[in-house]
Coordinates of C-alpha atoms in Angstrom, one line a residue:
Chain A
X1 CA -9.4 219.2 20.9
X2 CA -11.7 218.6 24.0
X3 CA -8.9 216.5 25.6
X4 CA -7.3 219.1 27.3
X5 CA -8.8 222.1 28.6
X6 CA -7.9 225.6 27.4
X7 CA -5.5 226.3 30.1
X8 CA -3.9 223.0 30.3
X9 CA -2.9 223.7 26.9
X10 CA -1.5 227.2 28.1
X11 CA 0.9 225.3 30.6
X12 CA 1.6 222.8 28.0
X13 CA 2.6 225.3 25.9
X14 CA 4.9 227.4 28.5
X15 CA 6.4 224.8 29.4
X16 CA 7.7 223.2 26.4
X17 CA 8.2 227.0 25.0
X18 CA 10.9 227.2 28.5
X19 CA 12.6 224.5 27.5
X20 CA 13.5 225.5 24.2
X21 CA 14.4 228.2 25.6
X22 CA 17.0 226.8 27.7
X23 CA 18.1 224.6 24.0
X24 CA 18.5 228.0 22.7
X25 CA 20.9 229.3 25.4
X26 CA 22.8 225.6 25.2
X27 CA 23.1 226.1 21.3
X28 CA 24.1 229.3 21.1
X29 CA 26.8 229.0 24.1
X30 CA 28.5 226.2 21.6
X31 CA 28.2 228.3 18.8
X32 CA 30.0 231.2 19.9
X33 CA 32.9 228.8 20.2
X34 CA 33.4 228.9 16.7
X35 CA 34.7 232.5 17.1
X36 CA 37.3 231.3 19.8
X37 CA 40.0 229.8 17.2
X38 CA 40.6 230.2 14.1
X39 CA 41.8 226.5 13.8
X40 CA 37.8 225.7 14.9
X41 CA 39.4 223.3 17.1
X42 CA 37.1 224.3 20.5
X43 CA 34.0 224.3 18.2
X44 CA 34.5 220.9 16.4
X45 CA 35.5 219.2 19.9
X46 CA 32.3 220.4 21.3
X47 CA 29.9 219.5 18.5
X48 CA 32.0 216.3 18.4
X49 CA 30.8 215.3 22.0
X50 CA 27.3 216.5 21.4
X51 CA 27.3 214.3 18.3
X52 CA 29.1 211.4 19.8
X53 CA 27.8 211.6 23.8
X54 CA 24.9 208.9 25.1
X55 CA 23.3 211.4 27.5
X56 CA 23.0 214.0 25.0
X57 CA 22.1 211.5 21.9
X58 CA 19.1 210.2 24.4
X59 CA 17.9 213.7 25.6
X60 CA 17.9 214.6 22.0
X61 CA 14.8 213.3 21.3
X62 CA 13.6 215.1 24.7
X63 CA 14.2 218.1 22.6
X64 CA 12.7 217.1 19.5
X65 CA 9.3 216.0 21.6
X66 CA 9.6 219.9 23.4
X67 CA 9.6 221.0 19.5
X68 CA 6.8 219.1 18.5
X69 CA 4.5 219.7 21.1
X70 CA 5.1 223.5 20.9
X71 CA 4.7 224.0 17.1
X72 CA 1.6 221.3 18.0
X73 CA 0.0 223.0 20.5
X74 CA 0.7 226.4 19.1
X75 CA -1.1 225.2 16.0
X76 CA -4.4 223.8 17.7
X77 CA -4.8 227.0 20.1
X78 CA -4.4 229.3 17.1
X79 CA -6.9 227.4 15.0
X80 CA -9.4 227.6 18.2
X81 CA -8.7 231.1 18.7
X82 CA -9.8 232.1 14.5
X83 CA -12.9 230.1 15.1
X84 CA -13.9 231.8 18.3
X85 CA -14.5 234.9 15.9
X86 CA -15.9 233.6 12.8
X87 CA -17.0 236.9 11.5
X88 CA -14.4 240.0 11.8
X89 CA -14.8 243.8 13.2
X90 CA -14.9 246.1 9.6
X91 CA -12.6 248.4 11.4
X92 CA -9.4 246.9 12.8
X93 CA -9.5 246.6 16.8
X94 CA -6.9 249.3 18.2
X95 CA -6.6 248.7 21.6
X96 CA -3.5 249.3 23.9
X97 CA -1.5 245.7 23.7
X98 CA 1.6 244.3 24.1
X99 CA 2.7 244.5 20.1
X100 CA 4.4 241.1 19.7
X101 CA 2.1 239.2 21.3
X102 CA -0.1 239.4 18.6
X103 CA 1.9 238.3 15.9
X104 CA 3.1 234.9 17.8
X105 CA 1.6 232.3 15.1
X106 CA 3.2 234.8 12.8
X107 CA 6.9 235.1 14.4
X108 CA 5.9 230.9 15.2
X109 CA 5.7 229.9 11.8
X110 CA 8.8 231.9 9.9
X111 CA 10.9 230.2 12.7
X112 CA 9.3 227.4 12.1
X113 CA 10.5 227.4 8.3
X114 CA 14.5 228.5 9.4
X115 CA 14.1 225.4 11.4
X116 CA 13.5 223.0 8.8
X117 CA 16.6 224.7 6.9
X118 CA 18.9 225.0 9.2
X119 CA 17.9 221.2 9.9
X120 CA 18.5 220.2 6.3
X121 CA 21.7 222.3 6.4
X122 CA 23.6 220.9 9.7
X123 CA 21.8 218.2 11.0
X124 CA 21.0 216.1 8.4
X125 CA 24.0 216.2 6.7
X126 CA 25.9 215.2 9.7
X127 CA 23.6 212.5 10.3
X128 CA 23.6 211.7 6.8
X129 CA 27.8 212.1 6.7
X130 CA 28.3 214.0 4.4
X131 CA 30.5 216.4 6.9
X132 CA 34.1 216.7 5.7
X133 CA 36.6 215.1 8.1
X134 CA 39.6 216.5 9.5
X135 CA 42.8 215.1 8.2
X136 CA 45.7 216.0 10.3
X137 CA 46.2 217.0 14.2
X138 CA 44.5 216.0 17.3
X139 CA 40.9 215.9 15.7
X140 CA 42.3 214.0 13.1
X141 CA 39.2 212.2 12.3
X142 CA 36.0 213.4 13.6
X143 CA 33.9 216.1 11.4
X144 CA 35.0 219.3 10.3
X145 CA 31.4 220.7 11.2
X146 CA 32.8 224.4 11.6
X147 CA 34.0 224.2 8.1
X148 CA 30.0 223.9 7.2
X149 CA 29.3 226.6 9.7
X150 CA 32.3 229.1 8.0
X151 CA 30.5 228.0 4.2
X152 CA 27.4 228.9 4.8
X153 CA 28.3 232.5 6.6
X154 CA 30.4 233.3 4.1
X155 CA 27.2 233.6 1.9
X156 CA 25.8 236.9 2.0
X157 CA 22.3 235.8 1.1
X158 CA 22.3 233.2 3.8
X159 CA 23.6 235.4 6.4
X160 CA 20.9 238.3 5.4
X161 CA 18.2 235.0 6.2
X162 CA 19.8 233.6 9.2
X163 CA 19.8 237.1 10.6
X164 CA 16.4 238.4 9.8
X165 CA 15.1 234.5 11.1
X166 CA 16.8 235.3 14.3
X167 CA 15.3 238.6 14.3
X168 CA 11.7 236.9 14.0
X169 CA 13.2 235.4 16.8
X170 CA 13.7 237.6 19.3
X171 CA 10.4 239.3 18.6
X172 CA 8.6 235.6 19.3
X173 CA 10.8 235.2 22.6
X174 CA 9.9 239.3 23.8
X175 CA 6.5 238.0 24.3
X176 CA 7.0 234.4 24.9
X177 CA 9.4 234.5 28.1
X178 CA 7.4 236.7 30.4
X179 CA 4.0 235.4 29.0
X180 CA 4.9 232.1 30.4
X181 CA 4.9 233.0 33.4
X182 CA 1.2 234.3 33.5
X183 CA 0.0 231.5 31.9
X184 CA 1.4 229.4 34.8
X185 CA -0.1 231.8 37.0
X186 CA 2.4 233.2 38.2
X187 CA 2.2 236.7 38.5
X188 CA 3.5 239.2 41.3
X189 CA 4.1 243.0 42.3
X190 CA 7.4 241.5 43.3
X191 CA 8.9 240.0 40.6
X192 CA 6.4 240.7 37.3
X193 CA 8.2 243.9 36.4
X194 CA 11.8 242.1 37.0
X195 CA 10.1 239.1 34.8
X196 CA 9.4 241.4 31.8
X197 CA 12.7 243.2 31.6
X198 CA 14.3 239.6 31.9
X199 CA 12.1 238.8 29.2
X200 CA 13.3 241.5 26.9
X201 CA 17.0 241.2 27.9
X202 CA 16.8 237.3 26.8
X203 CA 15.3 238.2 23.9
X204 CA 17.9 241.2 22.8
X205 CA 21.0 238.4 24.2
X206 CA 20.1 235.4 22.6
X207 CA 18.9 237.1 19.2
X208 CA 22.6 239.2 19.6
X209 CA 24.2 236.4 20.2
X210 CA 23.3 234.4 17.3
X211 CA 23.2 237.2 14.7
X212 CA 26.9 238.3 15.8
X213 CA 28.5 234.6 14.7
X214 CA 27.5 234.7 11.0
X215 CA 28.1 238.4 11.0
X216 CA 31.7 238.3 12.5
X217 CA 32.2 235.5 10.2
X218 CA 31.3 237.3 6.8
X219 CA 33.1 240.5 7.4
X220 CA 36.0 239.5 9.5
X221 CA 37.2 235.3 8.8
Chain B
X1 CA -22.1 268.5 15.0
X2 CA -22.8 266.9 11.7
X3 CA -21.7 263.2 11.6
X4 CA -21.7 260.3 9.3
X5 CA -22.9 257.0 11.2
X6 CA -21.6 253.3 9.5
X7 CA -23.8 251.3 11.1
X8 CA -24.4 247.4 11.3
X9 CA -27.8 246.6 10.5
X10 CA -29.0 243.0 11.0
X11 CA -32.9 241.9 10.6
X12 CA -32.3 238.8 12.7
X13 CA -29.9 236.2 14.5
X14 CA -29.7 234.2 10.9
X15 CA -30.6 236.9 8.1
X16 CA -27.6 238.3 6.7
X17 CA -26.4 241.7 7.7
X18 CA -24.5 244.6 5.9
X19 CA -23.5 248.2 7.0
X20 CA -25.9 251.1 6.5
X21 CA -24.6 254.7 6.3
X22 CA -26.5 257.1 8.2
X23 CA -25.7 261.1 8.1
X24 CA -27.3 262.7 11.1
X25 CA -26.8 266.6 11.7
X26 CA -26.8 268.9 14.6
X27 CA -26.2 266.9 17.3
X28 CA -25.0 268.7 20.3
X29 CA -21.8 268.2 21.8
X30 CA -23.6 267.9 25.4
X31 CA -25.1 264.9 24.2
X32 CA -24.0 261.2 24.8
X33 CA -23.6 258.9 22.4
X34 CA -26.6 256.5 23.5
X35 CA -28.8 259.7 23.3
X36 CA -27.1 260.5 19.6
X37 CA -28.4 257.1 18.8
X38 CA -32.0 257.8 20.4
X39 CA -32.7 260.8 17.7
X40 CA -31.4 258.9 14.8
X41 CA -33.7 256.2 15.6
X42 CA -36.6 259.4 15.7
X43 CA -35.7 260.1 12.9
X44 CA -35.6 256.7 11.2
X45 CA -38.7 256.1 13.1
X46 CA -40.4 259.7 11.7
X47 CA -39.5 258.5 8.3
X48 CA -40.9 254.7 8.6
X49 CA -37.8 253.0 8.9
X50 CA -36.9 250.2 11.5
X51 CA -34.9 251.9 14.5
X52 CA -31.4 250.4 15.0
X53 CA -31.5 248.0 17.9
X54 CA -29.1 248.7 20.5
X55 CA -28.5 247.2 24.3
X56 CA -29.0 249.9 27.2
X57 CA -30.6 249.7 30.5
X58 CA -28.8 252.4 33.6
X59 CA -26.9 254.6 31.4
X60 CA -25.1 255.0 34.3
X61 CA -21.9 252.5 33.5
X62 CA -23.2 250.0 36.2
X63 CA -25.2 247.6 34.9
X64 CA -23.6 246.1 31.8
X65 CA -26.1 246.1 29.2
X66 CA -24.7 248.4 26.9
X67 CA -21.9 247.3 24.3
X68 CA -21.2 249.1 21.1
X69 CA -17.6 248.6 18.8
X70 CA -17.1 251.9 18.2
X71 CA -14.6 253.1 16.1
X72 CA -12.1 250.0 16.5
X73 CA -12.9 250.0 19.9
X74 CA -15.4 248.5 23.0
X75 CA -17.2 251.2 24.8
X76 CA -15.5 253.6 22.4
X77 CA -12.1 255.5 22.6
X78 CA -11.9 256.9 26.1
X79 CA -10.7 254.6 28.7
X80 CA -12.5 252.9 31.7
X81 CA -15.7 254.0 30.8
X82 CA -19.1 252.2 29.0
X83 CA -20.4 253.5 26.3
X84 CA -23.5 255.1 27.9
X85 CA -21.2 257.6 29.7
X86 CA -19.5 258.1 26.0
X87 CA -20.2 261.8 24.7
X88 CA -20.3 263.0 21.4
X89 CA -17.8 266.2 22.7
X90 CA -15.3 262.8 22.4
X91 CA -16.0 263.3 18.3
X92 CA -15.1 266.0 15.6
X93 CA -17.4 267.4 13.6
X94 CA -17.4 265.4 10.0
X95 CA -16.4 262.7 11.7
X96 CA -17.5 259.4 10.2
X97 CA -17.9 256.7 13.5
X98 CA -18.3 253.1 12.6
X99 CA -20.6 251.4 14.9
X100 CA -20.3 247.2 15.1
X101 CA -21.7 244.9 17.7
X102 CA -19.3 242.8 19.8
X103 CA -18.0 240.2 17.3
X104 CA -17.4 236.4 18.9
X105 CA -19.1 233.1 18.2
X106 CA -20.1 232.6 21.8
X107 CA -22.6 236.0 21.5
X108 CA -24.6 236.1 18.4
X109 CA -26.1 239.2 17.0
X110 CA -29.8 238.8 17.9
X111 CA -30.4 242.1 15.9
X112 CA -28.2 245.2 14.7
X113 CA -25.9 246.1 17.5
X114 CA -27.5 243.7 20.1
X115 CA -26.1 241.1 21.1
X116 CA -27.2 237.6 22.8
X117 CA -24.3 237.3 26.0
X118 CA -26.3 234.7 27.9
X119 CA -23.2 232.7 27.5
X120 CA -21.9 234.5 30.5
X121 CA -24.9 233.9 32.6
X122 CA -24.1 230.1 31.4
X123 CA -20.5 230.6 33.0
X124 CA -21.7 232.2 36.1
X125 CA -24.3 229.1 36.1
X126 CA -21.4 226.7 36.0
X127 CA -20.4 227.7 39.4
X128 CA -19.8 231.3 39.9
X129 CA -21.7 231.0 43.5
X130 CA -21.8 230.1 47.1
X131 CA -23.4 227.1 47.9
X132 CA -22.3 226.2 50.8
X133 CA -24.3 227.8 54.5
X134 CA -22.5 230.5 55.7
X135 CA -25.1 231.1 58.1
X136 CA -26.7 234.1 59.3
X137 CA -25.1 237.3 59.6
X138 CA -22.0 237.6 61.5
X139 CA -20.2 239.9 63.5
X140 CA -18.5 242.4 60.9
X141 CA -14.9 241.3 62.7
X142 CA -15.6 237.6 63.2
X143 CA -13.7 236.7 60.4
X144 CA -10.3 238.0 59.5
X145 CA -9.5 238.5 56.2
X146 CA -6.6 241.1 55.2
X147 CA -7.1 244.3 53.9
X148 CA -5.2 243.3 50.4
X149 CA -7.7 240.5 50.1
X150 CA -10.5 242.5 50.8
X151 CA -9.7 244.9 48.2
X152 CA -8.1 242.4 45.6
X153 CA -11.8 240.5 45.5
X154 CA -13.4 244.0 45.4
X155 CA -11.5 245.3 42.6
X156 CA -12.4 241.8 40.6
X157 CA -16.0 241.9 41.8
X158 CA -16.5 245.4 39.9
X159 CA -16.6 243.2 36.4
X160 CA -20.4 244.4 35.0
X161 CA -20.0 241.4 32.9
X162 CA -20.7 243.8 29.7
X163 CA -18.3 241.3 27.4
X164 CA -16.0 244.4 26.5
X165 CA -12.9 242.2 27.3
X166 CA -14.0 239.0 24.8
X167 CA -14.7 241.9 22.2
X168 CA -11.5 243.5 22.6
X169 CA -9.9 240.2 22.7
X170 CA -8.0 239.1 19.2
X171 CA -8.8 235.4 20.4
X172 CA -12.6 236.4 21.8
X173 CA -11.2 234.9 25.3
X174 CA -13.4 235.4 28.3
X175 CA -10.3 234.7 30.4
X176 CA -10.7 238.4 32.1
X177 CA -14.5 237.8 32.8
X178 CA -14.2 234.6 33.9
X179 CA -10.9 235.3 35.9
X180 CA -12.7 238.2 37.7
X181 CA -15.6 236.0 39.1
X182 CA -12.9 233.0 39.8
X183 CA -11.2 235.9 41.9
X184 CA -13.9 237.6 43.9
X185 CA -14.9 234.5 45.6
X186 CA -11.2 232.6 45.6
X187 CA -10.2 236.0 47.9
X188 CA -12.7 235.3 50.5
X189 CA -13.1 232.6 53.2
X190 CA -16.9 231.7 52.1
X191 CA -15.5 230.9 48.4
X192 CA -12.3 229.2 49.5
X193 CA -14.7 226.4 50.6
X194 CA -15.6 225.6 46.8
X195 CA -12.9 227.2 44.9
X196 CA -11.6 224.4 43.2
X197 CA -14.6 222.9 42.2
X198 CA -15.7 226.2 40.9
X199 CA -13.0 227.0 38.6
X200 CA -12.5 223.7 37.0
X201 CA -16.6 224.1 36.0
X202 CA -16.1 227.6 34.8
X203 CA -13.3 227.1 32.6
X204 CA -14.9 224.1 31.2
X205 CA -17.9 226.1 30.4
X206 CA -15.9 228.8 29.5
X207 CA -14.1 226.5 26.9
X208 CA -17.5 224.1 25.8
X209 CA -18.8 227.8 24.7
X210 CA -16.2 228.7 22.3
X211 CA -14.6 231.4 23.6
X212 CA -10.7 231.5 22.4
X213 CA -7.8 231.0 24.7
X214 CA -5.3 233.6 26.1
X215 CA -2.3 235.1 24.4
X216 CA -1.1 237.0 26.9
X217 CA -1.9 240.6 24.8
X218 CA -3.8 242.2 27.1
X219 CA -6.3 244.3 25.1
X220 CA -9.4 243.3 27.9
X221 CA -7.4 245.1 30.4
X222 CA -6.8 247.9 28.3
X223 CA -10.7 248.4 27.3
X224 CA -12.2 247.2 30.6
X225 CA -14.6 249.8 31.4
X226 CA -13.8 248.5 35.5
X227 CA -10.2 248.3 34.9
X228 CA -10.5 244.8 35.8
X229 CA -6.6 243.7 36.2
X230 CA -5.2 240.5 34.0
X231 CA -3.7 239.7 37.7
X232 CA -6.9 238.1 38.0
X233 CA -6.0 235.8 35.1
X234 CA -2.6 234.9 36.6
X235 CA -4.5 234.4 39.8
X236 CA -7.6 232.0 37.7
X237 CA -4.5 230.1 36.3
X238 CA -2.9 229.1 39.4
X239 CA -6.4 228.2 41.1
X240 CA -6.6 225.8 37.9
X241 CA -3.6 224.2 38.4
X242 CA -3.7 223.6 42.0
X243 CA -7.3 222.1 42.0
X244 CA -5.8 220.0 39.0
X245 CA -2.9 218.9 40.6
X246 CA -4.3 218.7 44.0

């Protein structure tokens, strides 16, 4: 794709890659609230307003163009980058690297798949309403999403998938974070070493993060 | 030392190639690895065979020409150097050393281990120069420039261009190449004149050519015989974007 040039792509891609990011710190702040009350009152308020709120219904599809245009973009510089070496090295290239970074498509495309699934597990099915409702109290009537959350968790096989996904996860995000950054130029004695350990802090606090809901759930709900 | 050589052997740019196992005994230790090459292709020669085509020109790690995978590895397995100031003292006896020209679509194999980087002289072509008149010379003070600036565009000027980076390279980028000529002259006042024209027509040459696009790994810095730093890439990316946006 001659439309852009190579490192127009790279911003492209950092960009939209920093917004999920910031998605990913958004959805897992809501989903810790499900370990708040047992009740899942907190939880099914907040995923009520993200449901129900205009701003939020509107900047959905922001978030569904910053998906499509990373797993796009990721995709069409991955592709360039196979056929820039049509004909491999018979002994495998050992240089000093950073590790993750060379596994991205990889890491990309098994997130990529636990997207689609955890799509079809929440989303469509509360678009498609088939969410239980809640009967009785103040929430009387609006979704019982939490109860789908508390389902699923309490499925050992499911748990051992969301967490390795999430692992895949954090091993993507390791690289992706601070890599940004150089691909937008910016790089700096000053702030490049803080950059990288921020880089692998996100990615060991968001991966944490997620993995500790469905296993708090399964061993202690 | 007694060695076994798995060599790449290649008749021509379109012929197809296939690796050649050569055992070659008592080579010294004191030798390097450009001179072990030199009596096995005696010998080849002695017995009638084609020699094995290799690039080589200073054998003094300054002017580039040499390349060589070796082992999994540009320039072989010691850092920071080319492979023409590789020694075989670097190898165990026994040892079998696979030997594989520089692997990317941009440089074809011409022949064996040789291989055509005149791609780079097409990047360098697209604008890796000063145009403009900068007049006779001046007064070694007349211009200010700071020390770090001096030294930054020294450090990126060092790149010999030998292509070590696009072989390390998973994606065959030229991004530390390309970066490193971007740099030199985006550092100093002369090259601040055309800097944004220049790196928009390198990096569009750079991309027209093939080359793959950065990941971020990191592996041309690692095998850089000049230790040429990826800051230079950060720095090429920011030029970019400023001459696009500006």
């Amino acid at each position: 794709m001659k439309l852009y040039s190579s490192l127009t792509k790279k911003y492209i891609m950092s960009l939209a890659g920093l917004f999920l990011l910031t998605f990913l710190l958004v959805h897992l702040t809501i989903n810790l609230l499900i370990l708040v009350d047992d009740g899942r009152s907190l939880f099914n308020t907040v995923a009520h307003f993200m449901g129900t709120n205009v701003f939020i219904q509107t900047f959905q599809w922001v978030l569904f163009g910053g998906f499509a245009i990373h797993i796009l973009f990721g995709f069409i510089l991955q592709i360039a980058n196979w056929m820039a070496r049509p004909k491999r090295y018979d002994k495998k290239a050992i240089s000093e690297t950073s590790f993750f970074s060379k596994f991205m498509i990889h890491t990309g495309i098994i997130i990529l798949v636990f997207l689609g699934i955890h799509l079809a597990d929440f989303f469509v099915k509360k678009i498609g309403g088939t969410v239980p409702e809640i009967h009785s109290g103040d929430l009387a009537g609006i979704e019982d999403m939490g109860i789908l959350v508390l389902e699923k968790f309490k499925m050992g096989g499911y748990v051992l998938f969301y967490v390795l996904s999430l692992l895949f996860l954090g091993f993507h995000l390791d690289h992706a974070f601070q890599s940004s950054f150089q691909s937008l130029g910016l790089n700096h004695d000053k702030y490049t070493p803080f950059i990288k350990s921020l880089s692998r802090i996100l990615a060991i606090v968001i991966t944490l993060g997620y993995i500790t809901i469905p296993v708090c759930i399964y061993f202690f709900k | 030392m007694d060695l076994k050589l798995k060599i790449w052997r290649q008749a021509a740019q379109d012929a197809p190639g296939k690796f050649v196992m050569y055992p070659i005994q008592n080579i010294s230790s004191e030798a390097s690895f450009l001179e072990m090459l030199d009596i096995l292709n005696e010998q080849l020669v002695a017995k009638g065979e084609d020699p094995v085509a290799f690039d080589h020109d200073c054998r003094e790690g300054i002017c580039g020409m040499c390349s060589l995978f070796i082992n999994g590895k540009p320039h072989g397995p010691d850092a920071a150097i080319t492979t023409c100031q590789l020694h075989m003292r670097r190898f165990n006896d026994g040892d079998t050393i696979v030997i594989e020209p520089w692997r990317a679509k941009p440089f074809p194999v011409i022949k064996d281990l040789m291989v055509d980087r005149t791609a780079f002289d097409e990047i360098i072509q697209a604008g890796g120069f000063v145009s403009v008149n900068t007049g006779g010379v001046p007064d070694a003070n007349a211009i200010p420039i700071k020390k770090r600036n001096a030294d930054l565009a020294m450090d990126a000027a060092s790149c010999i261009g030998c292509g070590a980076c696009v072989a390390a390279c998973k994606n065959a980028s030229a991004m530390l190449f390309v970066s490193a000529k971007v740099s030199q002259f985006a550092l100093l006042p002369q090259g601040k004149v055309e800097a944004k024209e220049r790196v928009q027509k390198m990096v569009a040459k750079m991309d027209d050519l093939g080359f793959g696009n950065c990941t971020n790994t990191y592996a041309c810095e690692a095998e850089c015989p000049k230790e040429i730093s990826v800051t230079n890439i950060a720095r090429m990316n920011r030029e970019f974007l400023c001459a696009k946006v500006s």
